[in-house]
XYZ file of C-alpha atoms in Angstrom:
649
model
C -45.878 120.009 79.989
C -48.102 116.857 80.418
C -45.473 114.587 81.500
C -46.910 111.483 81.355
C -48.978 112.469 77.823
C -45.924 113.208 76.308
C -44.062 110.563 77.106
C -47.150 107.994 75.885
C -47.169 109.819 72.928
C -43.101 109.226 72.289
C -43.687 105.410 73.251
C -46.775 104.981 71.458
C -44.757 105.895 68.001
C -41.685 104.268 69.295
C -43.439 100.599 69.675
C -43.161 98.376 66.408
C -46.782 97.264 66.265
C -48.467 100.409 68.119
C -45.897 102.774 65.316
C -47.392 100.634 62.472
C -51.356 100.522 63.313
C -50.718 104.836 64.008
C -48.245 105.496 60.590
C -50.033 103.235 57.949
C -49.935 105.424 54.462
C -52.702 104.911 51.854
C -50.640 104.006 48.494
C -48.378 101.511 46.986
C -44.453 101.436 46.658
C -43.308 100.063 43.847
C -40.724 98.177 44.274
C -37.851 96.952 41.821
C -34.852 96.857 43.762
C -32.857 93.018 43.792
C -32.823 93.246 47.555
C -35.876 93.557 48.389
C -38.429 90.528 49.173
C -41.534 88.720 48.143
C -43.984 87.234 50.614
C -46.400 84.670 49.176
C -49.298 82.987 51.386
C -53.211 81.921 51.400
C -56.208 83.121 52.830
C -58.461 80.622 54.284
C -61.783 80.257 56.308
C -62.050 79.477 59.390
C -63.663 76.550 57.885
C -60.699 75.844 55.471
C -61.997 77.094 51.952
C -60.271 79.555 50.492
C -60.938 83.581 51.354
C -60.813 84.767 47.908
C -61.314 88.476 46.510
C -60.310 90.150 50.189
C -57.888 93.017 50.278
C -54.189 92.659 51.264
C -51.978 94.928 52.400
C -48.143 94.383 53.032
C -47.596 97.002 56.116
C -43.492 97.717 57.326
C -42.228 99.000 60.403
C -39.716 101.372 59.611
C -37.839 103.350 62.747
C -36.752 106.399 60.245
C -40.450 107.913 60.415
C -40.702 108.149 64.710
C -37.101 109.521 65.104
C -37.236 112.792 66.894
C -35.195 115.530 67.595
C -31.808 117.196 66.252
C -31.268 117.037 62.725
C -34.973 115.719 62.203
C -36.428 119.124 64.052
C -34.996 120.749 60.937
C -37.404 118.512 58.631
C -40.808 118.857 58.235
C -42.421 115.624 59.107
C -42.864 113.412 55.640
C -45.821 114.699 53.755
C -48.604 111.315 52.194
C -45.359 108.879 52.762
C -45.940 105.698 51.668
C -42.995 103.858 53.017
C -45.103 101.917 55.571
C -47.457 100.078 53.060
C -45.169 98.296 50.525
C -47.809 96.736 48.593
C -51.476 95.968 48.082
C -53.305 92.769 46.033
C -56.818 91.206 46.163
C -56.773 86.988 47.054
C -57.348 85.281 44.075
C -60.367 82.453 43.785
C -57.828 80.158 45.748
C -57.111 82.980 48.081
C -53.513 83.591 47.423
C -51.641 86.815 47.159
C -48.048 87.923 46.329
C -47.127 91.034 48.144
C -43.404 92.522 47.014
C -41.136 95.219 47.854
C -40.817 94.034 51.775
C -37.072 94.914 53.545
C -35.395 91.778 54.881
C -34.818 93.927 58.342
C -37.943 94.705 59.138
C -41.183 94.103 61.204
C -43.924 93.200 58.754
C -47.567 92.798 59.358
C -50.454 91.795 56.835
C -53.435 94.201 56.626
C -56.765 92.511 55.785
C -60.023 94.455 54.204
C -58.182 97.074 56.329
C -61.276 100.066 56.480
C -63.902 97.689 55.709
C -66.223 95.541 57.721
C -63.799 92.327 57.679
C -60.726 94.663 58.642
C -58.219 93.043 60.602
C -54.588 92.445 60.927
C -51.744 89.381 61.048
C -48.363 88.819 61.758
C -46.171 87.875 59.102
C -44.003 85.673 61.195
C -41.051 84.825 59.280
C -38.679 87.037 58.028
C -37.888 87.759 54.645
C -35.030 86.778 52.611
C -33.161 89.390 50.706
C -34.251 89.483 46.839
C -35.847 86.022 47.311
C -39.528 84.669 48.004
C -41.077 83.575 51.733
C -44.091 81.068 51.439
C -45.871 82.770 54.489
C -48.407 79.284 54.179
C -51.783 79.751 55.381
C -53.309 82.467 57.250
C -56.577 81.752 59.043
C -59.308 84.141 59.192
C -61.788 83.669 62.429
C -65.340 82.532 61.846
C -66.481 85.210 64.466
C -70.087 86.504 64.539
C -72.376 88.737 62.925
C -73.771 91.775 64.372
C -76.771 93.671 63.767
C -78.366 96.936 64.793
C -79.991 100.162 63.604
C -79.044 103.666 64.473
C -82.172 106.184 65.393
C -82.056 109.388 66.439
C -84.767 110.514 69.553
C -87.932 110.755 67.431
C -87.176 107.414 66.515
C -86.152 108.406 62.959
C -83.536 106.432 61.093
C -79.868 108.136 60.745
C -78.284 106.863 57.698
C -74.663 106.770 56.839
C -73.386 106.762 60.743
C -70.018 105.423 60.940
C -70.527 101.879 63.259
C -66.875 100.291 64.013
C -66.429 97.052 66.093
C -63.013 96.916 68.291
C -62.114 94.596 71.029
C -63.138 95.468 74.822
C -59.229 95.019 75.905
C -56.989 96.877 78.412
C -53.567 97.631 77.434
C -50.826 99.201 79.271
C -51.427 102.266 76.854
C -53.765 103.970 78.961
C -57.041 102.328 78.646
C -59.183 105.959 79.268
C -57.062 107.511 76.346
C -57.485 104.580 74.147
C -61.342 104.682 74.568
C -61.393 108.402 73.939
C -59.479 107.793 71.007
C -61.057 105.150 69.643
C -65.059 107.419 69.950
C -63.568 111.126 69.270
C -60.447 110.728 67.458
C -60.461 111.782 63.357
C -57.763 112.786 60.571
C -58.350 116.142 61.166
C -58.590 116.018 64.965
C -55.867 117.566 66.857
C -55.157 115.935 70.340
C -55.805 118.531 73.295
C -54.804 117.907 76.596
C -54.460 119.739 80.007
C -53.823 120.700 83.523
C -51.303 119.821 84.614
C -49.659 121.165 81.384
C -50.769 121.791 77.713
C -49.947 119.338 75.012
C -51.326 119.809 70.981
C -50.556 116.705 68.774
C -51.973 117.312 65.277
C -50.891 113.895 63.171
C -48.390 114.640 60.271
C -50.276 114.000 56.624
C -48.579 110.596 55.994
C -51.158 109.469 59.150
C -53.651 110.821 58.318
C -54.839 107.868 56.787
C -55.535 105.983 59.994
C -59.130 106.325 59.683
C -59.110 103.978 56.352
C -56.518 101.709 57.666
C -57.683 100.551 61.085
C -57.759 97.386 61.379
C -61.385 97.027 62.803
C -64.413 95.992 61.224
C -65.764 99.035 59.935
C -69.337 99.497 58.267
C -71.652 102.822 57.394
C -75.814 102.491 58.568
C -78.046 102.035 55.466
C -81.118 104.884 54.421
C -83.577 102.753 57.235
C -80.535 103.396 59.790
C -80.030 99.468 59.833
C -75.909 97.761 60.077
C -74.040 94.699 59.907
C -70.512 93.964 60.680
C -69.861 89.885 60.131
C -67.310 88.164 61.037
C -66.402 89.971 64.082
C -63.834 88.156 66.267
C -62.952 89.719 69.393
C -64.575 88.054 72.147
C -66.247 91.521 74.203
C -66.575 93.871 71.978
C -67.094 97.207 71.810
C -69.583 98.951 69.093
C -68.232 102.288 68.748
C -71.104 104.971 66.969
C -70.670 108.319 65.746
C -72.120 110.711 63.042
C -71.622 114.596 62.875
C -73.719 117.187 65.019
C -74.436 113.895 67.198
C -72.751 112.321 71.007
C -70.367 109.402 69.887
C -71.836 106.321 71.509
C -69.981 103.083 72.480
C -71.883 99.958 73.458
C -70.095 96.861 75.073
C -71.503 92.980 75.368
C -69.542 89.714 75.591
C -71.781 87.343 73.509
C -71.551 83.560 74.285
C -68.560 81.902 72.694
C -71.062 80.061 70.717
C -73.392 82.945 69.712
C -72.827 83.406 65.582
C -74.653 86.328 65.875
C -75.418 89.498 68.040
C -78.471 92.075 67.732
C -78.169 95.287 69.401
C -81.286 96.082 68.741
C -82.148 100.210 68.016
C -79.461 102.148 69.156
C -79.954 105.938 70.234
C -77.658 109.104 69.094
C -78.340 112.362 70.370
C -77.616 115.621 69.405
C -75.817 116.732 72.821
C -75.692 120.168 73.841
C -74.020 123.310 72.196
C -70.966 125.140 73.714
C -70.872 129.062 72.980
C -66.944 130.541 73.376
C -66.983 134.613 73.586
C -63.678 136.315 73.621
C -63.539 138.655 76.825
C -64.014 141.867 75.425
C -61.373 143.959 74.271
C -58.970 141.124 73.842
C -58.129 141.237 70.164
C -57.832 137.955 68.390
C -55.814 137.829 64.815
C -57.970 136.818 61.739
C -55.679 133.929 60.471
C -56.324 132.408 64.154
C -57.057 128.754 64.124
C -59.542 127.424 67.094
C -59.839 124.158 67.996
C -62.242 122.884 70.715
C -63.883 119.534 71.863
C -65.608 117.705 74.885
C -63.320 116.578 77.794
C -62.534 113.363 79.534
C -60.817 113.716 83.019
C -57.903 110.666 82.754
C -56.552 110.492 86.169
C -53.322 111.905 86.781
C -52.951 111.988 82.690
C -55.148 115.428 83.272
C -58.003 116.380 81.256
C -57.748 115.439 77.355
C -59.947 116.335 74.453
C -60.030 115.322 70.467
C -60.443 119.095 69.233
C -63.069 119.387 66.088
C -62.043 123.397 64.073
C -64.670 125.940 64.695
C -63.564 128.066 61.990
C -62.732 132.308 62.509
C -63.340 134.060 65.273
C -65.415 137.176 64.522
C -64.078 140.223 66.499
C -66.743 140.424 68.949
C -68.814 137.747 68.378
C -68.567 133.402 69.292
C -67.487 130.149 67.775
C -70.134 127.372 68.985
C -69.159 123.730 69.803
C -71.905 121.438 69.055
C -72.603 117.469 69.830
C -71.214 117.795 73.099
C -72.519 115.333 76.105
C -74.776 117.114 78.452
C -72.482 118.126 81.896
C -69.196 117.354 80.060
C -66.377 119.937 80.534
C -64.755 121.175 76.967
C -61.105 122.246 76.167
C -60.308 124.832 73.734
C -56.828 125.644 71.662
C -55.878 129.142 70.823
C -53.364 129.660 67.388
C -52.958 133.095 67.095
C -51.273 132.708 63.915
C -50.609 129.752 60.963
C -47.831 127.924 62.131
C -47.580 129.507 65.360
C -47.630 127.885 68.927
C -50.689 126.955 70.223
C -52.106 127.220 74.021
C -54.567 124.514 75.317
C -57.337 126.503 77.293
C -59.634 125.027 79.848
C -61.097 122.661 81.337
C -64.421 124.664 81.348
C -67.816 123.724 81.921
C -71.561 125.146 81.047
C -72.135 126.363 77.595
C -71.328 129.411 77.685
C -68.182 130.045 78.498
C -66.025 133.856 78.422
C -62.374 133.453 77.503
C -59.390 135.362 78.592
C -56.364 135.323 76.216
C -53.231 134.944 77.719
C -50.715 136.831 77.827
C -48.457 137.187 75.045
C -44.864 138.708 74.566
C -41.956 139.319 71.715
C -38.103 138.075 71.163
C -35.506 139.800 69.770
C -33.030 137.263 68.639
C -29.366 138.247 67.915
C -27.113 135.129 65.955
C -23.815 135.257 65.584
C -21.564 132.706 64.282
C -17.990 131.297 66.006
C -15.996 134.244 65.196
C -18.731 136.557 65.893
C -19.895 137.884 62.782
C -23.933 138.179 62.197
C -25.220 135.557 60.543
C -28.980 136.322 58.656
C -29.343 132.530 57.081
C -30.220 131.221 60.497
C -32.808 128.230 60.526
C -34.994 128.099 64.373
C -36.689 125.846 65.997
C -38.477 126.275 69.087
C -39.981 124.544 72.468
C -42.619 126.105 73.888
C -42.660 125.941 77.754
C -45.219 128.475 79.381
C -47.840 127.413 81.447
C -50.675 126.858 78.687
C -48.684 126.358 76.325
C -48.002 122.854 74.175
C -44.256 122.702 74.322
C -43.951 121.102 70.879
C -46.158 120.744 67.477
C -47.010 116.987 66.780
C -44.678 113.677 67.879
C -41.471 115.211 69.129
C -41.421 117.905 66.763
C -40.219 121.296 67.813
C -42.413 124.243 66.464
C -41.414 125.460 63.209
C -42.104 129.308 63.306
C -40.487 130.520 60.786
C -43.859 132.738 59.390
C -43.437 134.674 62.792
C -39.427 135.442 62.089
C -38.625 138.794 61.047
C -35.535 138.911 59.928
C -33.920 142.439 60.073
C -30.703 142.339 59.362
C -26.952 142.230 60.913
C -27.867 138.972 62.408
C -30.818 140.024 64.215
C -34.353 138.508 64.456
C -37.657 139.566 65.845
C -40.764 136.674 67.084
C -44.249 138.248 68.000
C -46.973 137.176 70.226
C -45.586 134.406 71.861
C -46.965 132.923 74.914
C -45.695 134.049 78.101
C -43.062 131.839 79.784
C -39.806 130.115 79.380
C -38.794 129.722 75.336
C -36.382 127.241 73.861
C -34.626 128.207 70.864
C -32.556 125.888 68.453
C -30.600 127.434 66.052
C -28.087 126.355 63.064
C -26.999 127.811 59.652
C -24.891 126.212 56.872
C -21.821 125.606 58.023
C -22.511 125.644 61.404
C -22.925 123.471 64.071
C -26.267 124.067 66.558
C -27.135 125.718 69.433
C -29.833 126.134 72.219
C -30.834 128.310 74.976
C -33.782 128.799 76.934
C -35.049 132.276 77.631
C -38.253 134.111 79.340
C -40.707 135.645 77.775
C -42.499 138.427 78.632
C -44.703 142.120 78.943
C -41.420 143.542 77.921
C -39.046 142.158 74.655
C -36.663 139.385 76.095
C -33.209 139.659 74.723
C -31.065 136.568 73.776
C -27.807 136.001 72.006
C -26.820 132.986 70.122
C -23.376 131.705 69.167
C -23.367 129.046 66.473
C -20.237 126.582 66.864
C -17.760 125.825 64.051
C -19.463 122.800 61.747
C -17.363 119.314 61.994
C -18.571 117.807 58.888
C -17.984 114.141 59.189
C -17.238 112.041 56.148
C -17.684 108.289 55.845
C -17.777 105.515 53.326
C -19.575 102.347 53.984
C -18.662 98.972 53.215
C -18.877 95.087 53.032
C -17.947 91.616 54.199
C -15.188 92.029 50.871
C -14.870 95.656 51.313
C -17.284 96.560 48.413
C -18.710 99.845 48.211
C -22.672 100.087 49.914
C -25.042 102.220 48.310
C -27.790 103.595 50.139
C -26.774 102.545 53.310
C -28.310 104.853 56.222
C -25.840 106.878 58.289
C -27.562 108.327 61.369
C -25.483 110.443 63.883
C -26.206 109.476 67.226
C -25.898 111.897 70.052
C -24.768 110.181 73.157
C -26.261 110.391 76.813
C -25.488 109.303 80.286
C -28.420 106.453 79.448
C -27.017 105.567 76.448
C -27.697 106.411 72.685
C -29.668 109.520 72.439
C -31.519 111.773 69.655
C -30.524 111.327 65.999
C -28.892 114.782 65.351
C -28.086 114.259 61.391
C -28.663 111.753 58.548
C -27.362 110.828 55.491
C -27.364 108.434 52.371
C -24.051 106.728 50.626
C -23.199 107.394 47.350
C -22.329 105.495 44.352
C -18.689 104.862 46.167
C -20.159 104.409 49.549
C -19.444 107.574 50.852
C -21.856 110.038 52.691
C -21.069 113.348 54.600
C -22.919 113.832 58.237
C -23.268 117.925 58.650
C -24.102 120.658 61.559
C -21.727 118.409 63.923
C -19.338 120.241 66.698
C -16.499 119.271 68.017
C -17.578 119.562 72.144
C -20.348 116.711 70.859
C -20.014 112.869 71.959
C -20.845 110.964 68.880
C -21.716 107.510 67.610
C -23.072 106.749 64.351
C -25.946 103.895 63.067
C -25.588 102.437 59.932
C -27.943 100.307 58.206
C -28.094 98.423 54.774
C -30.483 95.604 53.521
C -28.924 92.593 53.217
C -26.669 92.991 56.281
C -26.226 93.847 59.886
C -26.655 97.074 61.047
C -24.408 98.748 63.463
C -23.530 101.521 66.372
C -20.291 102.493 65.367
C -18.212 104.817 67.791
C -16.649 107.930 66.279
C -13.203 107.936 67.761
C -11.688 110.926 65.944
C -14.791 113.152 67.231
C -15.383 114.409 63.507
C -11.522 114.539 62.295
C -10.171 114.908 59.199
C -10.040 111.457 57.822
C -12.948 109.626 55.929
C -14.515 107.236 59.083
C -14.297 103.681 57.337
C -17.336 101.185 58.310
C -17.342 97.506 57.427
C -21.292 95.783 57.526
C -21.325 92.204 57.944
C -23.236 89.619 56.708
C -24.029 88.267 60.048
C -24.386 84.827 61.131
C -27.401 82.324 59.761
C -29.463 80.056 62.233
C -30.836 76.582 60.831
C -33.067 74.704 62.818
C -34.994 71.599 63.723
C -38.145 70.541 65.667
C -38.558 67.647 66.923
C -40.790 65.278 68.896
C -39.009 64.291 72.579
C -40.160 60.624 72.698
C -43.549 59.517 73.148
C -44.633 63.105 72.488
C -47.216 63.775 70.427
C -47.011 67.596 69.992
C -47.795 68.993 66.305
C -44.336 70.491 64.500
C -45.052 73.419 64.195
C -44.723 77.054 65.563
C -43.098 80.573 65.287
C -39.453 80.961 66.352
C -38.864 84.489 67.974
C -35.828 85.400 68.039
C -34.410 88.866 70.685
C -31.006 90.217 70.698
C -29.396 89.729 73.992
C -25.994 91.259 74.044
C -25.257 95.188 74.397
C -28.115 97.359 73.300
C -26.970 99.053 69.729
C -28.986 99.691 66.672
C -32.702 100.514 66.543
C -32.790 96.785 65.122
C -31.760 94.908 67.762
C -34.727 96.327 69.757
C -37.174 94.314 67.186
C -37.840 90.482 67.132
C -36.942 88.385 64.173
C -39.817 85.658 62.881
C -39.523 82.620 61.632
C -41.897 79.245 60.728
C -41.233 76.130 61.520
C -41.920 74.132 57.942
C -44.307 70.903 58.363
C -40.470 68.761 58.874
C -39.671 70.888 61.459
C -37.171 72.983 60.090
C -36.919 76.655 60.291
C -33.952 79.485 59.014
C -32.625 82.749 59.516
C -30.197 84.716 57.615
C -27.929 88.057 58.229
C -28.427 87.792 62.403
C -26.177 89.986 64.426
C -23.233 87.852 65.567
C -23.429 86.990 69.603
C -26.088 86.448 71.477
C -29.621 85.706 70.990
C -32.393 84.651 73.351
C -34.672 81.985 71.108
C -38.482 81.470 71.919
C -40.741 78.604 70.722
C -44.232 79.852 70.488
C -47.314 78.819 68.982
C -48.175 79.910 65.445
C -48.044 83.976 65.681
C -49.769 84.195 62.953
C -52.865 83.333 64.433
C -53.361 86.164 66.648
C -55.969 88.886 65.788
C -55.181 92.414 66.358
C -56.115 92.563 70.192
C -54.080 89.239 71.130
C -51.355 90.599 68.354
C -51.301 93.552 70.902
C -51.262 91.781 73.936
C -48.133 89.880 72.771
C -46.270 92.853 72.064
C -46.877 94.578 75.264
C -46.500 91.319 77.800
C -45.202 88.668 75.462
C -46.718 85.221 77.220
C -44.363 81.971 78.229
C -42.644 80.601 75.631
C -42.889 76.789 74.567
C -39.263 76.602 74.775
C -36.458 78.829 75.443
C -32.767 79.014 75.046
C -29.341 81.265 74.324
C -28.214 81.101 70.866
C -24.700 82.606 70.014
C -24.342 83.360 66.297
C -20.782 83.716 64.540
C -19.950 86.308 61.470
C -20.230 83.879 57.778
C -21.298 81.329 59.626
C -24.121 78.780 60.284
C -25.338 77.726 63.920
C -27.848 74.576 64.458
C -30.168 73.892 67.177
C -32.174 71.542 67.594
C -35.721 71.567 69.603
C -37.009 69.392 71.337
C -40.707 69.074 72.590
């Protein structure tokens, strides 16, 4: 596998601002429930009028949707979920919005004419309190600058409707090659290729899709005459990404004077490219359900060579699938699926266009499951990695293949898996009532053979609670599988009932456990299992948490403004998924600021400038390498109680 891919890929969806900008759904939540928040706040100018008739868009960070592994290999990534955009309004003629249904725990962000040519993106830098209403204040849109252009093709004709996107010229520790490549070839129904020195596939689950409409970057289409204009455009260089189908994406960079309030670019060129044939090699028979993917390459360093793969449709038996709009000399990667659902192989680099490909070799499993006491078992649920040598080892962002189309299942516990690639196999296994199991095995010419021996389920039953030990309903229990780096995988998941009770299943007794739970309103928590999934209900009290109150103030003959975001980090022993995420809050025009249901111990607090400020490239910046804070010190925070500092600056 593509080390270093992969793992960009698991970070990418595993970073709170990067996770939101990739995950953002397309429809509202409704939201009634008492403990959920309202954010209210203002639009403005950069001259100070009001912004009024702009879309909103209240976006959440939730960790549940980039977990990977165990239990969640089971589930089939969420299908249109809309639990990352909690609400959507229009500015009124004063420019103010009301945005509800946001979780008091959470990392929020304001989308702006997200998809359209003002698109862009804010901080909401306060956190919310639980069933109340946060003034957010005023939110500042950037003057920026206008910019013009039309799009020709090389007879000098106009091309209407090409897609024209502005997006900041910026490097971030994300790969800046990948990024680019991203940013030109990437679409909804794109499927990321990459190779040598190992295969990876990553075709984005339904629920984001929608990234193309929710970008945050000014976004316009060219009129009939081939003419655009994106105002407003605040991002210092910027790049003006082109592209239109059967046509080479274009990107054009300039850094206009920080004066300039507007930019012309003048005619821009797109050209057709050239067209890549495939043939199969003869006599290599190719199914007819098999999906083929192909696109133009980028060589990124020791990343390997990566591709955005556009579908060429069937392969005829004996015939080609052509690859147009690809830049003259550029290498192109192709991905083989012999059948729906099936594991795919990355092909390639090649270069020309024409180009003869040789399917790999593929080779069969026969699968035997048995359970503790060694009886067959046919109910058996599979999930498999993927490790030959042009093979993508899983199916999207952490996911295991699901291949249950290619299971026969004959009976007496045994199964049968066709045409996979050649090379090592993992299979994960479970049934009800069981717990799960593993094993790696080789495939090839000849059937491989493997035997698998499902451990005795531990079910493990808790009930949630309170500060007074009142039942919590709807509390999150994840099961936590332990390493020797700390808190792995979730391996299981569950909701409290009515009573506060929930049952964790497919657990085994030989398995080191801990268990996250999570309620609005309070703190969430790592709690160890001591019994190791015994007998008696596991009992879990959530506290409150402590609650900061704060002042600013001016250290004589100062004359600095009071004002400012508070950022608040845990600093004690890493535990829940939580404690990994800052917590916001505004310092009011007399200097105060608050926070409620904080983790008692310790937390590192950080004066900055207003957060809310930031566009999406600096908002990105700060995330990554988070610059010198005003002020800094330790604050230790005490279950039911209230700690005061007081700044000084």
């Amino acid at each position: 596998m593509n080390r270093s891919l992969a793992r960009t890929a698991r970070t990418a969806t595993r970073s709170p601002l990067l996770a939101a900008l990739l995950a953002v759904a397309t429809a509202p939540l409704a939201a009634a429930d008492e403990s959920l928040a309202t954010f209210r706040g203002r639009l403005v100018e950069a001259d100070g009028q009001p912004a009024a008739h702009l879309a909103v868009t209240l976006i959440e960070y939730r960790s549940e949707l980039t977990a990977t592994f165990g239990e969640d290999a089971f589930d089939d990534l969420p299908a249109d979920s809309t639990e990352l955009l909690r609400a959507t309004a229009r500015t009124d003629a004063d420019g103010r919005f009301e945005l509800a249904g946001a979780s008091a725990e959470r990392l929020h962000l304001l989308g702006i004419e997200l998809g359209a040519a003002r698109a862009t993106l804010r901080l909401i830098d306060q956190s919310p309190t639980r069933g109340g209403v946060t003034d957010l204040g005023d939110f500042s849109l950037a003057a920026g600058i206008t910019l013009r252009g039309r799009v020709v093709d090389r007879e000098k004709r106009p091309l209407a409707g090409v897609r024209v996107r502005a997006l900041p010229a910026f490097a971030l520790p994300l790969l800046p090659a990948l990024l680019d490549l991203a940013l030109r070839e990437q679409r909804p129904d794109r499927p990321f290729l990459a190779a040598a020195p190992g295969a990876v596939f990553l075709e984005r689950p339904r629920w984001a899709a929608s990234l193309e409409a929710a970008l945050p970057l000014p976004t316009t289409a060219s009129a009939p005459d081939g003419s655009f204009e994106l105002p407003h455009v605040a991002f210092g260089r910027i790049t003006l990404s082109l592209d239109h189908a059967g046509f080479v994406a274009a990107s054009h960079t300039v850094a206009p004077p920080a004066d300039a309030i507007q930019h012309d670019f003048g005619e821009l060129l797109l050209a057709p490219g050239a067209t890549v044939r495939f043939q199969l090699r003869a006599g290599d028979p190719l199914p007819i359900d098999a999906r083929v993917h192909a696109g133009p390459a980028e060589r990124l360093g020791e990343l390997g060579v990566a591709a955005f793969g556009r579908e060429l449709g069937a392969w005829p038996a004996g015939g080609e699938v052509a690859l147009d709009a690809v830049p003259i000399g550029a290498e192109t990667l192709l991905s083989l699926q012999r059948h729906a659902g099936g594991p795919v192989q990355v092909l390639g680099p090649f270069a020309g266009d024409r180009v003869e490909v040789a399917l790999p070799p593929v080779g069969d499993v026969e699968l035997q499951v048995r359970d503790a006491s060694g009886a067959p078992r046919d109910d058996g649920e599979f999930r498999f990695m993927v490790l030959g040598e042009t093979a993508a080892p899983l199916r999207g962002f952490g996911q295991p293949w699901n291949l249950d189309p290619l299971v026969q299942r004959e009976g007496e516990g045994r199964y049968r898996l066709r045409d996979l690639p050649q090379g090592d196999l993992m299979v994960l296994a479970r049934a009800p009532g069981s717990g799960f199991a593993s094993k790696v095995t080789r495939v090839a010419a000849e059937p491989a053979r493997l035997e698998l021996a499902l451990p005795v389920e531990v079910p493990r039953r808790l009930q949630v609670v309170g500060p007074a030990g009142e039942p919590l309903v709807g509390a999150e229990v994840t099961a936590l599988s332990t390493t020797s780096r700390g808190i792995g995988d979730p391996i299981g998941f569950a909701l409290t009932d009515a009573t506060g009770h929930a049952t964790l299943h497919h657990l085994q007794r030989d398995l080191t456990l801990v268990v996250r739970v999570a309620h609005r309103g309070h703190c969430a928590l790592v709690h160890a299992d001591p019994a190791q999934g015994g007998a008696e209900t596991l009992r879990v009290e959530l506290p409150r948490g402590g609650r900061l109150e704060g002042r600013l103030v001016r250290a004589a003959e100062s004359s600095a403004a009071l004002e400012g975001t508070v950022a608040l980090r845990w600093s004690g022993p890493a535990g829940a998924p939580e404690d990994q995420l800052p917590r916001f809050a505004i310092v009011q025009s007399d200097g105060t600021f608050a926070l409620p249901h904080l983790r008692p111990g310790p937390w590192q607090l950080d004066l900055h400038p207003r957060l809310a400020r930031l566009g999406p490239a600096e908002l990105a910046a700060w995330f990554t390498a988070p610059p010198r804070p005003l002020l800094r010190q330790t604050v230790h925070l005490v279950e039911g109680e209230t700690t005061h500092v007081e700044l000084s600056r």
